[in-house]
Amino acid sequence: MKTIIGTSVEEAVHWLKRGEPVALPTETVYGLAAPLFSEETIRKIYSVKQRPANNPLIVHVLNFEQLSEIAETTPLVQALTEWFWPGPLTLVLKKKACVSNLVTAEQTSVAVRCPQASLFRQAIVLTGEPLVAPSANRFQHVSPTTAMHVLNDLGGRIPYILDGGACTFGLESTILSLLDEAQPTLLRYGPIATEVLEAFLKRPLITPSGVISEQKPHLSPGLYKKHYSPQTPLYLVGNLADYVPPSRYKEIFEAHAAHVFLFPPSRPLREEECVLSPNRDLNEAASNLFDCLQTLDTQGWQSIWTEAAPNEGIGRALNDRLTRAAHVDLRD
Ligand code: AMP
Ligand code: MG
């Protein structure tokens, strides 16, 4: 199949209506979209991504009204959506009967988000129904933040990639489960910081307890240990500036290794070094992370060495993705 990169929402929707999933830009990462009520097209998402059928998909809606057609809402849900939508917050709620088990991996809950990105919103309007959209990459690959990333990973498998430039946040949405409102639970760290949600809800969140078994069907695929991984082995360290590797990693650290700083070091960069945020801003670092990993992956390095972020705000989401991408975590 020939894959075209273009800028026409109408053309993207034309393919959706013909039963073909297409890649659409959101403010988090590029999504591989299908209409919520087209099972045939949704099945193709799973085969294009090579995604196991036990991984549920996120449904994208225009507003609270569209949400209430597919999920049970409460005053707390309404308050959260009024404050955080449109934006990168996904809510896990009890589903209504119209939502297929194919979307929810046989669960009685559904994950729903309301995107900010205007091209994606236009696509929902023109399709006339919500769109399901996991990230537009093959299972366990790094999520795409540009149309070219999608082409590199899914080229030949989908007919159309709608190009909306680089994604603003560059990390997948924060996922909050409200299945038990007495115990709101964070399922995935993301651009909406834990502290911000806790302040809004006026209580501490239960946070992701780390790794889940690859067999369990129920939890968030975003919690799989191996997720977001580049092909090149990635080593995660606390601070790269004066880093001295343990003796058994010395050779790897020096043999054609790329070094990724969070912020610029106080000396000129060497050829093998790059910086996630020239402006010393964690949001900028987060938005550049996946692009940086994808680029380094194509440059033939033998290993990638990255430093962790401070564990606050979006830094938590950044560290979460780095931990899952890491071949070896050498932080102490
Ligand atoms: P992605 O493939 O990156 O778009 O990831 C989709 C995310 O949505 C995964 O991390 C899923 O776990 C999450 N998700 C979708 N539906 C549910 C659900 N019913 N319960 C919990 N997480 C869900
Ligand atoms: Mg994904």
Tab-separated table of C-alpha atoms and ligand atoms in Angstrom:
chain	number	residue	atom	x	y	z
A	1	MET	CA	0.000	0.000	0.000
A	2	LYS	CA	1.303	3.456	-0.873
A	3	THR	CA	1.449	5.856	2.083
A	4	ILE	CA	0.898	9.552	1.390
A	5	ILE	CA	1.795	12.376	3.780
A	6	GLY	CA	-0.604	15.291	3.264
A	7	THR	CA	-2.382	18.173	4.953
A	8	SER	CA	-6.007	17.521	3.969
A	9	VAL	CA	-8.361	16.566	6.803
A	10	GLU	CA	-11.002	15.765	4.169
A	11	GLU	CA	-8.706	13.217	2.549
A	12	ALA	CA	-7.883	11.637	5.909
A	13	VAL	CA	-11.592	11.310	6.698
A	14	HIS	CA	-12.314	9.983	3.204
A	15	TRP	CA	-9.997	7.026	4.028
A	16	LEU	CA	-11.596	6.538	7.453
A	17	LYS	CA	-14.999	6.306	5.792
A	18	ARG	CA	-13.602	3.699	3.395
A	19	GLY	CA	-12.510	1.553	6.326
A	20	GLU	CA	-8.799	2.389	6.399
A	21	PRO	CA	-7.072	3.631	9.574
A	22	VAL	CA	-5.028	6.824	9.078
A	23	ALA	CA	-2.460	8.662	11.186
A	24	LEU	CA	-3.586	11.958	12.702
A	25	PRO	CA	-1.645	14.506	14.780
A	26	THR	CA	-2.673	15.202	18.372
A	27	GLU	CA	-0.987	17.493	20.890
A	28	THR	CA	0.553	14.431	22.600
A	29	VAL	CA	1.815	12.060	19.865
A	30	TYR	CA	0.533	10.985	16.424
A	31	GLY	CA	-2.435	8.617	16.668
A	32	LEU	CA	-3.574	5.815	14.375
A	33	ALA	CA	-7.281	6.554	14.111
A	34	ALA	CA	-10.471	4.643	13.315
A	35	PRO	CA	-14.153	5.525	13.844
A	36	LEU	CA	-15.466	4.244	17.185
A	37	PHE	CA	-18.377	2.415	15.561
A	38	SER	CA	-16.427	0.737	12.734
A	39	GLU	CA	-15.197	-2.588	14.105
A	40	GLU	CA	-13.670	-3.548	10.792
A	41	THR	CA	-11.423	-0.464	10.750
A	42	ILE	CA	-10.536	-0.894	14.418
A	43	ARG	CA	-9.414	-4.473	13.725
A	44	LYS	CA	-7.007	-3.075	11.142
A	45	ILE	CA	-5.440	-0.831	13.819
A	46	TYR	CA	-4.472	-3.945	15.752
A	47	SER	CA	-2.973	-5.630	12.708
A	48	VAL	CA	-1.168	-2.520	11.411
A	49	LYS	CA	0.391	-1.903	14.839
A	50	GLN	CA	0.917	-5.624	15.551
A	51	ARG	CA	-0.715	-4.802	18.856
A	52	PRO	CA	-1.988	-7.675	21.026
A	53	ALA	CA	-5.801	-7.690	21.203
A	54	ASN	CA	-5.717	-7.421	25.004
A	55	ASN	CA	-4.526	-3.792	24.839
A	56	PRO	CA	-7.486	-1.408	25.037
A	57	LEU	CA	-7.657	1.762	22.927
A	58	ILE	CA	-8.291	5.383	23.918
A	59	VAL	CA	-11.474	6.966	22.528
A	60	HIS	CA	-11.203	10.616	21.438
A	61	VAL	CA	-14.277	12.830	21.822
A	62	LEU	CA	-15.088	16.463	21.048
A	63	ASN	CA	-16.580	17.425	24.395
A	64	PHE	CA	-18.346	16.326	27.590
A	65	GLU	CA	-21.610	15.729	25.740
A	66	GLN	CA	-19.982	13.192	23.402
A	67	LEU	CA	-18.289	11.614	26.428
A	68	SER	CA	-21.618	11.114	28.186
A	69	GLU	CA	-22.910	9.132	25.199
A	70	ILE	CA	-20.235	6.475	25.622
A	71	ALA	CA	-19.356	6.458	29.354
A	72	GLU	CA	-20.992	6.916	32.753
A	73	THR	CA	-20.286	10.409	34.028
A	74	THR	CA	-20.503	11.964	37.510
A	75	PRO	CA	-20.145	15.507	38.889
A	76	LEU	CA	-16.438	14.824	39.526
A	77	VAL	CA	-15.931	13.698	35.915
A	78	GLN	CA	-17.714	16.819	34.714
A	79	ALA	CA	-15.559	19.052	36.936
A	80	LEU	CA	-12.338	17.419	35.691
A	81	THR	CA	-13.351	17.759	32.051
A	82	GLU	CA	-14.335	21.412	32.548
A	83	TRP	CA	-10.899	22.160	33.943
A	84	PHE	CA	-8.567	19.916	31.908
A	85	TRP	CA	-10.322	19.377	28.554
A	86	PRO	CA	-9.496	19.756	25.785
A	87	GLY	CA	-6.029	18.522	26.691
A	88	PRO	CA	-3.747	15.589	27.479
A	89	LEU	CA	-5.810	13.985	30.270
A	90	THR	CA	-7.392	10.563	29.603
A	91	LEU	CA	-10.106	9.381	32.003
A	92	VAL	CA	-10.929	5.711	32.561
A	93	LEU	CA	-14.659	5.368	33.283
A	94	LYS	CA	-17.409	2.766	33.213
A	95	LYS	CA	-18.382	2.222	29.575
A	96	LYS	CA	-21.851	2.348	28.066
A	97	ALA	CA	-23.171	-0.566	26.000
A	98	CYS	CA	-22.537	1.143	22.633
A	99	VAL	CA	-18.759	0.794	23.100
A	100	SER	CA	-17.488	-2.428	21.579
A	101	ASN	CA	-15.415	-4.956	23.532
A	102	LEU	CA	-12.870	-4.691	20.769
A	103	VAL	CA	-12.080	-1.148	21.938
A	104	THR	CA	-11.931	-1.980	25.632
A	105	ALA	CA	-10.274	-5.418	25.408
A	106	GLU	CA	-13.360	-7.011	26.966
A	107	GLN	CA	-13.309	-4.684	29.970
A	108	THR	CA	-16.318	-2.827	31.343
A	109	SER	CA	-14.268	0.390	31.426
A	110	VAL	CA	-13.322	2.746	28.610
A	111	ALA	CA	-10.495	5.304	28.373
A	112	VAL	CA	-11.594	8.659	26.919
A	113	ARG	CA	-9.780	11.845	26.082
A	114	CYS	CA	-10.661	15.129	24.400
A	115	PRO	CA	-7.849	16.337	22.130
A	116	GLN	CA	-6.847	19.967	21.736
A	117	ALA	CA	-5.202	19.605	18.318
A	118	SER	CA	-7.450	21.299	15.808
A	119	LEU	CA	-6.810	18.915	12.873
A	120	PHE	CA	-7.805	15.976	15.046
A	121	ARG	CA	-10.934	17.777	16.242
A	122	GLN	CA	-11.894	18.553	12.651
A	123	ALA	CA	-11.478	14.861	11.808
A	124	ILE	CA	-13.907	13.896	14.604
A	125	VAL	CA	-16.438	16.445	13.326
A	126	LEU	CA	-16.180	15.313	9.699
A	127	THR	CA	-16.351	11.623	10.620
A	128	GLY	CA	-19.442	12.331	12.722
A	129	GLU	CA	-18.423	10.062	15.608
A	130	PRO	CA	-15.618	9.684	18.179
A	131	LEU	CA	-12.303	8.264	16.951
A	132	VAL	CA	-10.266	5.587	18.689
A	133	ALA	CA	-6.548	6.187	18.375
A	134	PRO	CA	-3.564	4.457	19.939
A	135	SER	CA	-0.146	5.876	19.132
A	136	ALA	CA	0.776	5.479	15.447
A	137	ASN	CA	3.736	3.163	15.923
A	138	ARG	CA	4.310	-0.554	15.916
A	139	PHE	CA	3.838	-2.254	19.266
A	140	GLN	CA	6.662	-1.408	21.697
A	141	HIS	CA	8.351	1.040	19.330
A	142	VAL	CA	8.928	4.681	20.238
A	143	SER	CA	5.801	6.859	19.842
A	144	PRO	CA	5.842	9.199	16.812
A	145	THR	CA	5.890	12.964	17.264
A	146	THR	CA	6.219	13.909	13.564
A	147	ALA	CA	4.667	12.662	10.304
A	148	MET	CA	8.094	11.339	9.256
A	149	HIS	CA	8.339	9.180	12.383
A	150	VAL	CA	4.987	7.611	11.426
A	151	LEU	CA	6.161	7.046	7.859
A	152	ASN	CA	9.356	5.363	9.073
A	153	ASP	CA	7.429	2.934	11.288
A	154	LEU	CA	4.112	2.388	9.440
A	155	GLY	CA	4.928	3.337	5.826
A	156	GLY	CA	3.316	0.866	3.392
A	157	ARG	CA	0.716	-0.223	5.967
A	158	ILE	CA	-1.624	2.787	5.984
A	159	PRO	CA	-2.820	5.005	3.108
A	160	TYR	CA	-2.534	8.453	4.674
A	161	ILE	CA	-0.649	10.454	7.313
A	162	LEU	CA	-2.118	13.869	8.110
A	163	ASP	CA	0.840	16.173	8.731
A	164	GLY	CA	0.279	18.654	11.547
A	165	GLY	CA	3.948	19.334	12.292
A	166	ALA	CA	5.657	18.342	15.534
A	167	CYS	CA	3.395	17.501	18.498
A	168	THR	CA	3.269	20.166	21.222
A	169	PHE	CA	3.745	17.884	24.241
A	170	GLY	CA	5.521	14.979	22.577
A	171	LEU	CA	4.576	12.502	25.359
A	172	GLU	CA	1.436	10.367	25.659
A	173	SER	CA	-1.490	11.637	27.759
A	174	THR	CA	-1.771	11.293	31.516
A	175	ILE	CA	-4.226	8.448	32.288
A	176	LEU	CA	-6.413	8.719	35.398
A	177	SER	CA	-8.818	5.968	36.431
A	178	LEU	CA	-11.992	7.110	38.192
A	179	LEU	CA	-13.585	3.667	38.379
A	180	ASP	CA	-13.453	4.073	42.151
A	181	GLU	CA	-13.898	7.774	42.833
A	182	ALA	CA	-12.836	7.295	46.436
A	183	GLN	CA	-9.453	6.217	45.093
A	184	PRO	CA	-8.503	8.033	41.898
A	185	THR	CA	-5.622	6.098	40.372
A	186	LEU	CA	-2.964	7.291	37.979
A	187	LEU	CA	-2.379	4.644	35.291
A	188	ARG	CA	0.224	6.527	33.254
A	189	TYR	CA	2.360	9.604	33.933
A	190	GLY	CA	1.953	12.295	31.287
A	191	PRO	CA	1.886	16.026	30.532
A	192	ILE	CA	-0.732	16.773	33.218
A	193	ALA	CA	1.441	16.531	36.313
A	194	THR	CA	0.570	14.342	39.304
A	195	GLU	CA	0.862	17.353	41.635
A	196	VAL	CA	-1.657	19.314	39.545
A	197	LEU	CA	-4.216	16.491	39.641
A	198	GLU	CA	-3.707	15.976	43.371
A	199	ALA	CA	-4.250	19.688	44.006
A	200	PHE	CA	-7.429	19.632	41.919
A	201	LEU	CA	-8.802	16.470	43.552
A	202	LYS	CA	-7.618	17.565	47.006
A	203	ARG	CA	-6.242	14.115	47.789
A	204	PRO	CA	-3.209	11.972	47.000
A	205	LEU	CA	-3.417	9.747	43.933
A	206	ILE	CA	-2.538	6.113	43.807
A	207	THR	CA	0.366	6.178	41.358
A	208	PRO	CA	1.592	3.546	38.875
A	209	SER	CA	3.225	0.832	40.892
A	210	GLY	CA	5.633	0.073	38.110
A	211	VAL	CA	5.784	-2.952	35.980
A	212	ILE	CA	2.900	-5.278	35.171
A	213	SER	CA	3.049	-8.827	33.956
A	214	GLU	CA	2.975	-9.080	30.166
A	215	GLN	CA	0.239	-11.703	30.471
A	216	LYS	CA	-2.334	-9.658	32.365
A	217	PRO	CA	-4.974	-8.449	29.963
A	218	HIS	CA	-6.472	-5.714	32.071
A	219	LEU	CA	-4.062	-2.972	32.837
A	220	SER	CA	-2.695	-0.160	30.715
A	221	PRO	CA	-0.260	-1.189	27.982
A	222	GLY	CA	1.480	2.071	28.892
A	223	LEU	CA	2.580	0.223	32.026
A	224	TYR	CA	4.431	-2.549	30.236
A	225	LYS	CA	8.027	-2.574	31.299
A	226	LYS	CA	9.253	-2.623	27.713
A	227	HIS	CA	7.517	0.234	25.968
A	228	TYR	CA	8.751	3.259	24.090
A	229	SER	CA	12.067	1.530	23.327
A	230	PRO	CA	14.605	2.534	20.715
A	231	GLN	CA	16.375	-0.326	18.918
A	232	THR	CA	19.768	0.916	20.150
A	233	PRO	CA	20.397	-0.111	23.795
A	234	LEU	CA	19.738	2.834	26.116
A	235	TYR	CA	21.569	3.335	29.414
A	236	LEU	CA	19.952	5.620	31.967
A	237	VAL	CA	22.161	7.546	34.428
A	238	GLY	CA	21.552	10.233	37.052
A	239	ASN	CA	23.856	12.913	35.732
A	240	LEU	CA	26.016	12.801	32.612
A	241	ALA	CA	28.241	15.857	33.141
A	242	ASP	CA	30.994	14.132	35.131
A	243	TYR	CA	29.737	10.603	34.719
A	244	VAL	CA	32.150	7.781	35.431
A	245	PRO	CA	30.606	4.415	34.484
A	246	PRO	CA	31.104	1.294	36.616
A	247	SER	CA	34.152	-0.525	35.265
A	248	ARG	CA	32.159	-3.199	33.414
A	249	TYR	CA	30.300	-0.521	31.408
A	250	LYS	CA	33.374	1.603	30.656
A	251	GLU	CA	33.964	0.114	27.220
A	252	ILE	CA	30.315	0.511	26.164
A	253	PHE	CA	30.276	4.119	27.437
A	254	GLU	CA	33.233	4.992	25.246
A	255	ALA	CA	32.638	2.854	22.129
A	256	HIS	CA	30.695	4.969	19.640
A	257	ALA	CA	28.084	5.933	22.256
A	258	ALA	CA	25.656	8.872	21.943
A	259	HIS	CA	25.278	10.980	25.104
A	260	VAL	CA	21.981	12.799	25.706
A	261	PHE	CA	21.967	15.697	28.192
A	262	LEU	CA	18.790	17.108	29.658
A	263	PHE	CA	20.141	20.680	29.721
A	264	PRO	CA	23.315	22.121	28.132
A	265	PRO	CA	26.520	21.316	30.102
A	266	SER	CA	28.810	24.219	31.034
A	267	ARG	CA	31.305	23.364	28.279
A	268	PRO	CA	31.073	23.014	24.495
A	269	LEU	CA	29.256	19.897	23.247
A	270	ARG	CA	31.278	17.063	21.765
A	271	GLU	CA	30.309	15.361	18.526
A	272	GLU	CA	28.619	12.445	20.281
A	273	GLU	CA	26.600	14.698	22.607
A	274	CYS	CA	23.158	16.295	22.245
A	275	VAL	CA	20.785	18.239	24.502
A	276	LEU	CA	17.039	17.711	25.031
A	277	SER	CA	16.340	21.278	26.133
A	278	PRO	CA	18.634	24.116	25.073
A	279	ASN	CA	16.393	26.469	27.126
A	280	ARG	CA	16.635	24.437	30.336
A	281	ASP	CA	12.885	23.741	30.328
A	282	LEU	CA	11.510	20.301	31.282
A	283	ASN	CA	8.508	20.703	28.952
A	284	GLU	CA	10.843	21.344	26.049
A	285	ALA	CA	12.938	18.314	27.067
A	286	ALA	CA	9.808	16.134	27.148
A	287	SER	CA	8.635	17.335	23.743
A	288	ASN	CA	12.035	16.521	22.194
A	289	LEU	CA	12.641	13.133	23.840
A	290	PHE	CA	11.012	10.773	21.323
A	291	ASP	CA	12.327	12.734	18.334
A	292	CYS	CA	15.824	12.559	19.797
A	293	LEU	CA	15.579	8.786	20.370
A	294	GLN	CA	14.206	8.181	16.867
A	295	THR	CA	16.975	10.271	15.285
A	296	LEU	CA	19.766	8.612	17.280
A	297	ASP	CA	18.309	5.227	16.377
A	298	THR	CA	18.963	5.909	12.687
A	299	GLN	CA	22.566	7.096	13.180
A	300	GLY	CA	24.271	3.796	13.899
A	301	TRP	CA	25.376	4.430	17.508
A	302	GLN	CA	26.246	1.337	19.517
A	303	SER	CA	24.527	2.673	22.634
A	304	ILE	CA	22.626	5.716	23.887
A	305	TRP	CA	23.365	7.202	27.329
A	306	THR	CA	20.706	9.517	28.749
A	307	GLU	CA	20.408	11.403	32.016
A	308	ALA	CA	17.215	11.389	34.111
A	309	ALA	CA	15.107	14.468	34.920
A	310	PRO	CA	14.232	15.824	38.373
A	311	ASN	CA	11.213	13.868	39.644
A	312	GLU	CA	8.699	16.730	39.531
A	313	GLY	CA	6.011	18.000	37.138
A	314	ILE	CA	6.455	16.580	33.656
A	315	GLY	CA	9.855	15.260	34.824
A	316	ARG	CA	8.032	12.251	36.270
A	317	ALA	CA	6.556	11.385	32.865
A	318	LEU	CA	9.957	11.900	31.228
A	319	ASN	CA	11.639	9.571	33.741
A	320	ASP	CA	8.841	7.033	33.372
A	321	ARG	CA	9.396	6.839	29.586
A	322	LEU	CA	13.184	6.765	30.016
A	323	THR	CA	12.933	3.951	32.565
A	324	ARG	CA	10.797	1.893	30.184
A	325	ALA	CA	13.102	2.675	27.249
A	326	ALA	CA	16.206	1.755	29.239
A	327	HIS	CA	18.170	-1.400	28.490
A	328	VAL	CA	20.019	-0.843	31.767
A	329	ASP	CA	19.088	1.614	34.525
A	330	LEU	CA	22.339	2.717	36.174
A	331	ARG	CA	20.902	5.336	38.516
A	332	ASP	CA	21.736	4.788	42.145
B	1	AMP	P1	-1.352	3.978	23.259
B	1	AMP	O1	-1.204	2.716	22.520
B	1	AMP	O2	-0.001	4.591	23.545
B	1	AMP	O3	-2.316	4.944	22.695
B	1	AMP	O4	-1.894	3.612	24.675
B	1	AMP	C1	-3.255	3.559	24.967
B	1	AMP	C2	-3.380	3.644	26.443
B	1	AMP	O5	-4.734	3.724	26.875
B	1	AMP	C3	-2.809	2.438	27.073
B	1	AMP	O6	-1.798	2.755	27.989
B	1	AMP	C4	-4.011	1.801	27.722
B	1	AMP	O7	-3.745	1.179	28.878
B	1	AMP	C5	-4.919	2.910	28.012
B	1	AMP	N1	-6.283	2.380	28.146
B	1	AMP	C6	-7.191	2.290	27.194
B	1	AMP	N2	-8.351	1.756	27.672
B	1	AMP	C7	-8.155	1.512	28.976
B	1	AMP	C8	-8.961	0.969	30.028
B	1	AMP	N3	-10.220	0.582	29.816
B	1	AMP	N4	-8.410	0.842	31.240
B	1	AMP	C9	-7.141	1.231	31.455
B	1	AMP	N5	-6.324	1.756	30.526
B	1	AMP	C10	-6.826	1.900	29.288
B	2	MG	MG	1.523	3.496	22.320
